[in-house]
């Protein structure tokens, strides 16, 4: 009884043609393909975003210096970019104090002539024969002390607090300081940057040994020229002649003196 009724009901239903079924399957397939394409595009977008993020973070080889692991590498590169600015804008050929302030700025240091020594004072920076190395060191290295390995420099030589006070933060992590160049004429250099802080220098100021020692160069850790200046207010406005002569003397015979020696020969 029930089976006969079910058969009758089935017979009374409208028949679905094979064309309709095919059309329905086709539409379903198109919908699935469209959905898959959307997911693929979303996936590609996510992959591209991930790739871009990776590119925004420099690879380890650009952030770490295996030979001198105390170097704040990205900060050093930022300093070099600023040196390009002052090499081109003419200020290194202006009055000495203005030129010196621009050198401090390029190196990521504040001009703090009234601060106490050890508390960020930079009035001596690039103003004598010795404090002419612009060093960029990692944060965890800033408190390193001289254990006696750097000859002629006081044991201890605590610079960490001054580095933190005087360093400009916009150049990146780590700090900057005008460290002592004494010992740089050895190979490898036996100075504060390379020994106490285990760091390369971003640049070094060297006075050219011409008749008046009135021209200076900034050279990098390999001794290559980055910038040159001849202050407009003349030798009397510069650090004392003895300071300038001694500055070149401690470089003489090293890679850091080569550019200055060549310029002296040409003038």
mmCIF file of C-alpha atoms in Angstrom:
data_model
loop_
_atom_site.group_PDB
_atom_site.id
_atom_site.type_symbol
_atom_site.label_atom_id
_atom_site.label_comp_id
_atom_site.label_asym_id
_atom_site.label_seq_id
_atom_site.Cartn_x
_atom_site.Cartn_y
_atom_site.Cartn_z
ATOM 1 C CA UNK A 1 0.000 0.000 0.000
ATOM 2 C CA UNK A 2 2.684 2.472 0.978
ATOM 3 C CA UNK A 3 4.948 1.398 -1.894
ATOM 4 C CA UNK A 4 2.251 1.970 -4.473
ATOM 5 C CA UNK A 5 1.589 5.465 -3.125
ATOM 6 C CA UNK A 6 5.337 6.317 -3.205
ATOM 7 C CA UNK A 7 5.595 5.124 -6.793
ATOM 8 C CA UNK A 8 2.590 7.207 -7.759
ATOM 9 C CA UNK A 9 4.006 10.304 -6.086
ATOM 10 C CA UNK A 10 7.312 9.810 -7.852
ATOM 11 C CA UNK A 11 5.637 9.512 -11.164
ATOM 12 C CA UNK A 12 3.752 12.775 -10.596
ATOM 13 C CA UNK A 13 7.008 14.785 -10.030
ATOM 14 C CA UNK A 14 8.275 16.899 -12.984
ATOM 15 C CA UNK A 15 11.172 15.187 -14.719
ATOM 16 C CA UNK A 16 14.509 17.044 -14.704
ATOM 17 C CA UNK A 17 16.119 16.969 -18.097
ATOM 18 C CA UNK A 18 19.759 15.901 -18.603
ATOM 19 C CA UNK A 19 20.406 19.395 -20.014
ATOM 20 C CA UNK A 20 19.248 21.002 -16.771
ATOM 21 C CA UNK A 21 21.475 18.710 -14.762
ATOM 22 C CA UNK A 22 24.453 19.490 -16.994
ATOM 23 C CA UNK A 23 23.813 23.216 -16.742
ATOM 24 C CA UNK A 24 23.571 22.969 -12.956
ATOM 25 C CA UNK A 25 26.858 21.058 -12.775
ATOM 26 C CA UNK A 26 28.561 23.628 -15.052
ATOM 27 C CA UNK A 27 27.437 26.551 -12.856
ATOM 28 C CA UNK A 28 28.637 24.706 -9.755
ATOM 29 C CA UNK A 29 32.019 24.110 -11.337
ATOM 30 C CA UNK A 30 32.329 27.783 -12.344
ATOM 31 C CA UNK A 31 31.504 28.819 -8.769
ATOM 32 C CA UNK A 32 34.121 26.490 -7.380
ATOM 33 C CA UNK A 33 36.757 27.778 -9.809
ATOM 34 C CA UNK A 34 35.924 31.377 -8.913
ATOM 35 C CA UNK A 35 36.197 30.607 -5.196
ATOM 36 C CA UNK A 36 39.542 28.852 -5.740
ATOM 37 C CA UNK A 37 40.897 31.823 -7.711
ATOM 38 C CA UNK A 38 39.886 34.224 -4.948
ATOM 39 C CA UNK A 39 41.618 32.060 -2.342
ATOM 40 C CA UNK A 40 44.712 31.840 -4.552
ATOM 41 C CA UNK A 41 44.861 35.629 -4.944
ATOM 42 C CA UNK A 42 44.472 36.067 -1.197
ATOM 43 C CA UNK A 43 47.191 33.534 -0.592
ATOM 44 C CA UNK A 44 49.525 35.274 -3.064
ATOM 45 C CA UNK A 45 48.858 38.617 -1.427
ATOM 46 C CA UNK A 46 49.729 37.163 1.964
ATOM 47 C CA UNK A 47 52.929 35.636 0.560
ATOM 48 C CA UNK A 48 53.908 38.925 -1.053
ATOM 49 C CA UNK A 49 53.293 40.780 2.203
ATOM 50 C CA UNK A 50 55.460 38.272 4.028
ATOM 51 C CA UNK A 51 58.201 38.681 1.426
ATOM 52 C CA UNK A 52 58.063 42.475 1.685
ATOM 53 C CA UNK A 53 58.297 42.281 5.454
ATOM 54 C CA UNK A 54 61.392 40.151 5.150
ATOM 55 C CA UNK A 55 62.967 42.629 2.753
ATOM 56 C CA UNK A 56 62.263 45.482 5.172
ATOM 57 C CA UNK A 57 64.430 43.747 7.764
ATOM 58 C CA UNK A 58 68.050 43.674 6.571
ATOM 59 C CA UNK A 59 69.653 40.230 6.416
ATOM 60 C CA UNK A 60 71.949 39.260 9.263
ATOM 61 C CA UNK A 61 75.025 39.874 7.100
ATOM 62 C CA UNK A 62 74.056 43.547 6.918
ATOM 63 C CA UNK A 63 73.439 43.885 10.651
ATOM 64 C CA UNK A 64 76.429 42.035 12.078
ATOM 65 C CA UNK A 65 80.156 42.531 11.594
ATOM 66 C CA UNK A 66 81.901 39.222 12.243
ATOM 67 C CA UNK A 67 85.350 40.787 12.525
ATOM 68 C CA UNK A 68 84.251 43.619 14.825
ATOM 69 C CA UNK A 69 80.999 42.400 16.427
ATOM 70 C CA UNK A 70 80.658 45.500 18.606
ATOM 71 C CA UNK A 71 79.859 47.603 15.525
ATOM 72 C CA UNK A 72 76.350 49.063 15.284
ATOM 73 C CA UNK A 73 76.286 48.308 11.554
ATOM 74 C CA UNK A 74 73.027 49.995 10.562
ATOM 75 C CA UNK A 75 73.959 53.091 12.574
ATOM 76 C CA UNK A 76 77.353 53.192 10.826
ATOM 77 C CA UNK A 77 75.585 53.132 7.456
ATOM 78 C CA UNK A 78 73.274 55.943 8.566
ATOM 79 C CA UNK A 79 76.342 57.978 9.544
ATOM 80 C CA UNK A 80 77.819 57.457 6.085
ATOM 81 C CA UNK A 81 74.601 58.747 4.523
ATOM 82 C CA UNK A 82 74.839 61.914 6.620
ATOM 83 C CA UNK A 83 78.498 62.347 5.706
ATOM 84 C CA UNK A 84 77.419 62.417 2.053
ATOM 85 C CA UNK A 85 75.171 65.359 2.940
ATOM 86 C CA UNK A 86 77.872 67.432 4.622
ATOM 87 C CA UNK A 87 80.375 66.530 1.911
ATOM 88 C CA UNK A 88 78.074 68.138 -0.636
ATOM 89 C CA UNK A 89 76.464 71.096 1.160
ATOM 90 C CA UNK A 90 79.590 73.229 1.608
ATOM 91 C CA UNK A 91 79.516 73.491 5.392
ATOM 92 C CA UNK A 92 82.885 71.759 5.772
ATOM 93 C CA UNK A 93 84.401 74.768 4.028
ATOM 94 C CA UNK A 94 82.629 77.219 6.329
ATOM 95 C CA UNK A 95 83.709 78.480 9.765
ATOM 96 C CA UNK A 96 85.415 75.750 11.796
ATOM 97 C CA UNK A 97 82.923 75.624 14.665
ATOM 98 C CA UNK A 98 80.038 75.319 12.236
ATOM 99 C CA UNK A 99 81.896 72.602 10.337
ATOM 100 C CA UNK A 100 82.621 70.762 13.592
ATOM 101 C CA UNK A 101 78.977 70.858 14.637
ATOM 102 C CA UNK A 102 78.017 69.389 11.278
ATOM 103 C CA UNK A 103 80.578 66.631 11.750
ATOM 104 C CA UNK A 104 79.010 65.865 15.133
ATOM 105 C CA UNK A 105 75.554 65.787 13.529
ATOM 106 C CA UNK A 106 76.727 63.467 10.771
ATOM 107 C CA UNK A 107 78.229 61.162 13.373
ATOM 108 C CA UNK A 108 75.023 60.989 15.384
ATOM 109 C CA UNK A 109 76.310 63.126 18.282
ATOM 110 C CA UNK A 110 74.782 66.108 20.022
ATOM 111 C CA UNK A 111 76.762 69.329 20.375
ATOM 112 C CA UNK A 112 77.096 69.518 24.174
ATOM 113 C CA UNK A 113 79.953 71.917 24.926
ATOM 114 C CA UNK A 114 78.613 72.762 28.384
ATOM 115 C CA UNK A 115 77.999 69.245 29.676
ATOM 116 C CA UNK A 116 80.325 67.785 32.282
ATOM 117 C CA UNK A 117 83.018 65.361 31.105
ATOM 118 C CA UNK A 118 81.588 61.867 31.339
ATOM 119 C CA UNK A 119 78.043 63.218 31.119
ATOM 120 C CA UNK A 120 77.846 63.734 27.361
ATOM 121 C CA UNK A 121 80.437 66.493 26.921
ATOM 122 C CA UNK A 122 81.433 66.752 23.227
ATOM 123 C CA UNK A 123 83.336 70.053 23.254
ATOM 124 C CA UNK A 124 86.567 68.097 22.778
ATOM 125 C CA UNK A 125 85.264 66.000 19.872
ATOM 126 C CA UNK A 126 87.314 66.636 16.712
ATOM 127 C CA UNK A 127 88.860 69.584 18.544
ATOM 128 C CA UNK A 128 92.167 67.996 19.553
ATOM 129 C CA UNK A 129 94.673 65.538 18.089
ATOM 130 C CA UNK A 130 93.206 62.375 19.581
ATOM 131 C CA UNK A 131 89.398 62.401 19.876
ATOM 132 C CA UNK A 132 88.816 62.141 16.141
ATOM 133 C CA UNK A 133 87.360 58.642 15.590
ATOM 134 C CA UNK A 134 83.601 58.506 15.120
ATOM 135 C CA UNK A 135 82.683 55.099 16.479
ATOM 136 C CA UNK A 136 79.238 53.476 16.336
ATOM 137 C CA UNK A 137 78.911 50.726 18.923
ATOM 138 C CA UNK A 138 76.109 48.368 19.940
ATOM 139 C CA UNK A 139 74.142 49.203 23.094
ATOM 140 C CA UNK A 140 75.484 46.226 25.026
ATOM 141 C CA UNK A 141 79.074 47.259 24.197
ATOM 142 C CA UNK A 142 78.815 50.908 25.308
ATOM 143 C CA UNK A 143 79.832 50.106 28.884
ATOM 144 C CA UNK A 144 82.953 48.192 27.867
ATOM 145 C CA UNK A 145 86.091 49.339 29.673
ATOM 146 C CA UNK A 146 89.738 49.452 28.716
ATOM 147 C CA UNK A 147 91.421 46.539 30.450
ATOM 148 C CA UNK A 148 94.839 47.948 29.657
ATOM 149 C CA UNK A 149 94.988 46.563 26.116
ATOM 150 C CA UNK A 150 94.793 50.057 24.578
ATOM 151 C CA UNK A 151 98.160 51.548 25.438
ATOM 152 C CA UNK A 152 98.247 55.192 26.530
ATOM 153 C CA UNK A 153 94.570 55.176 27.525
ATOM 154 C CA UNK A 154 93.491 55.070 31.166
ATOM 155 C CA UNK A 155 92.481 51.659 32.462
ATOM 156 C CA UNK A 156 88.712 51.690 32.788
ATOM 157 C CA UNK A 157 87.927 54.571 30.421
ATOM 158 C CA UNK A 158 84.233 54.463 31.316
ATOM 159 C CA UNK A 159 82.326 56.110 28.468
ATOM 160 C CA UNK A 160 78.909 54.416 28.561
ATOM 161 C CA UNK A 161 76.904 57.156 30.270
ATOM 162 C CA UNK A 162 78.321 59.900 28.054
ATOM 163 C CA UNK A 163 77.574 57.827 24.953
ATOM 164 C CA UNK A 164 73.936 57.405 25.945
ATOM 165 C CA UNK A 165 73.477 61.100 26.742
ATOM 166 C CA UNK A 166 75.155 62.444 23.600
ATOM 167 C CA UNK A 167 73.973 59.958 20.956
ATOM 168 C CA UNK A 168 71.204 61.041 18.587
ATOM 169 C CA UNK A 169 68.538 58.286 18.525
ATOM 170 C CA UNK A 170 67.306 58.843 14.965
ATOM 171 C CA UNK A 171 70.317 57.106 13.430
ATOM 172 C CA UNK A 172 69.239 53.757 14.827
ATOM 173 C CA UNK A 173 70.144 51.434 17.654
ATOM 174 C CA UNK A 174 73.486 51.655 19.395
ATOM 175 C CA UNK A 175 75.443 54.783 20.197
ATOM 176 C CA UNK A 176 78.098 57.115 18.822
ATOM 177 C CA UNK A 177 81.243 58.527 20.371
ATOM 178 C CA UNK A 178 84.405 60.382 19.345
ATOM 179 C CA UNK A 179 86.909 57.828 20.591
ATOM 180 C CA UNK A 180 90.691 58.163 20.863
ATOM 181 C CA UNK A 181 92.638 57.431 17.686
ATOM 182 C CA UNK A 182 95.943 56.686 19.433
ATOM 183 C CA UNK A 183 97.197 53.286 18.265
ATOM 184 C CA UNK A 184 95.411 53.399 14.910
ATOM 185 C CA UNK A 185 98.716 53.292 12.991
ATOM 186 C CA UNK A 186 99.189 49.643 13.963
ATOM 187 C CA UNK A 187 97.884 46.766 11.863
ATOM 188 C CA UNK A 188 95.332 45.791 12.971
ATOM 189 C CA UNK A 189 94.475 49.069 14.739
ATOM 190 C CA UNK A 190 95.102 49.050 18.491
ATOM 191 C CA UNK A 191 92.829 51.950 19.408
ATOM 192 C CA UNK A 192 89.770 52.422 21.598
ATOM 193 C CA UNK A 193 87.242 51.707 18.841
ATOM 194 C CA UNK A 194 88.741 48.447 17.645
ATOM 195 C CA UNK A 195 89.938 47.082 21.006
ATOM 196 C CA UNK A 196 87.763 48.452 23.826
ATOM 197 C CA UNK A 197 84.532 48.504 21.824
ATOM 198 C CA UNK A 198 85.434 45.842 19.229
ATOM 199 C CA UNK A 199 83.959 48.188 16.643
ATOM 200 C CA UNK A 200 84.901 49.678 13.320
ATOM 201 C CA UNK A 201 85.013 53.436 12.984
ATOM 202 C CA UNK A 202 82.439 55.149 10.787
ATOM 203 C CA UNK A 203 85.001 57.843 10.001
ATOM 204 C CA UNK A 204 88.198 59.458 11.219
ATOM 205 C CA UNK A 205 89.208 63.117 10.931
ATOM 206 C CA UNK A 206 92.784 63.548 9.667
ATOM 207 C CA UNK A 207 94.531 66.903 9.198
ATOM 208 C CA UNK A 208 96.386 67.186 5.887
ATOM 209 C CA UNK A 209 100.149 67.752 6.367
ATOM 210 C CA UNK A 210 100.408 70.771 4.075
ATOM 211 C CA UNK A 211 102.254 73.918 5.111
ATOM 212 C CA UNK A 212 99.536 75.181 7.451
ATOM 213 C CA UNK A 213 97.674 71.969 8.248
ATOM 214 C CA UNK A 214 94.513 73.879 7.364
ATOM 215 C CA UNK A 215 92.638 71.141 5.479
ATOM 216 C CA UNK A 216 91.115 67.958 6.852
ATOM 217 C CA UNK A 217 89.661 64.769 5.456
ATOM 218 C CA UNK A 218 87.159 62.266 6.791
ATOM 219 C CA UNK A 219 88.115 58.688 5.916
ATOM 220 C CA UNK A 220 86.345 55.416 6.649
ATOM 221 C CA UNK A 221 87.633 52.312 8.401
ATOM 222 C CA UNK A 222 89.490 51.268 5.237
ATOM 223 C CA UNK A 223 91.090 54.694 4.858
ATOM 224 C CA UNK A 224 88.903 55.677 1.892
ATOM 225 C CA UNK A 225 87.943 59.324 1.431
ATOM 226 C CA UNK A 226 84.427 60.276 2.508
ATOM 227 C CA UNK A 227 84.678 64.073 2.706
ATOM 228 C CA UNK A 228 87.137 66.957 2.680
ATOM 229 C CA UNK A 229 87.063 70.451 4.168
ATOM 230 C CA UNK A 230 89.068 73.644 4.459
ATOM 231 C CA UNK A 231 87.442 75.938 7.038
ATOM 232 C CA UNK A 232 86.959 79.480 5.806
ATOM 233 C CA UNK A 233 88.067 81.278 8.986
ATOM 234 C CA UNK A 234 91.668 80.173 8.596
ATOM 235 C CA UNK A 235 94.277 78.384 10.735
ATOM 236 C CA UNK A 236 93.845 80.643 13.776
ATOM 237 C CA UNK A 237 90.263 79.423 14.246
ATOM 238 C CA UNK A 238 91.260 75.753 14.110
ATOM 239 C CA UNK A 239 92.539 73.540 16.911
ATOM 240 C CA UNK A 240 96.083 74.607 17.772
ATOM 241 C CA UNK A 241 98.728 73.824 15.153
ATOM 242 C CA UNK A 242 100.437 71.406 17.552
ATOM 243 C CA UNK A 243 97.186 69.452 17.827
ATOM 244 C CA UNK A 244 96.790 69.250 14.059
ATOM 245 C CA UNK A 245 100.388 68.173 13.546
ATOM 246 C CA UNK A 246 100.149 65.527 16.258
ATOM 247 C CA UNK A 247 96.909 64.288 14.744
ATOM 248 C CA UNK A 248 98.638 63.466 11.476
ATOM 249 C CA UNK A 249 101.679 62.093 13.291
ATOM 250 C CA UNK A 250 99.688 59.309 14.978
ATOM 251 C CA UNK A 251 98.215 58.322 11.580
ATOM 252 C CA UNK A 252 101.457 58.458 9.624
ATOM 253 C CA UNK A 253 102.374 55.253 7.843
ATOM 254 C CA UNK A 254 98.880 53.759 8.202
ATOM 255 C CA UNK A 255 96.007 53.351 5.779
ATOM 256 C CA UNK A 256 94.300 56.300 7.481
ATOM 257 C CA UNK A 257 97.059 58.718 6.416
ATOM 258 C CA UNK A 258 97.194 57.827 2.715
ATOM 259 C CA UNK A 259 94.528 60.244 1.456
ATOM 260 C CA UNK A 260 95.875 63.176 3.506
ATOM 261 C CA UNK A 261 99.410 62.475 2.280
ATOM 262 C CA UNK A 262 98.247 62.424 -1.331
ATOM 263 C CA UNK A 263 96.397 65.738 -0.972
ATOM 264 C CA UNK A 264 99.497 67.316 0.614
ATOM 265 C CA UNK A 265 101.592 66.233 -2.355
ATOM 266 C CA UNK A 266 99.145 67.809 -4.769
ATOM 267 C CA UNK A 267 99.067 71.218 -3.027
#
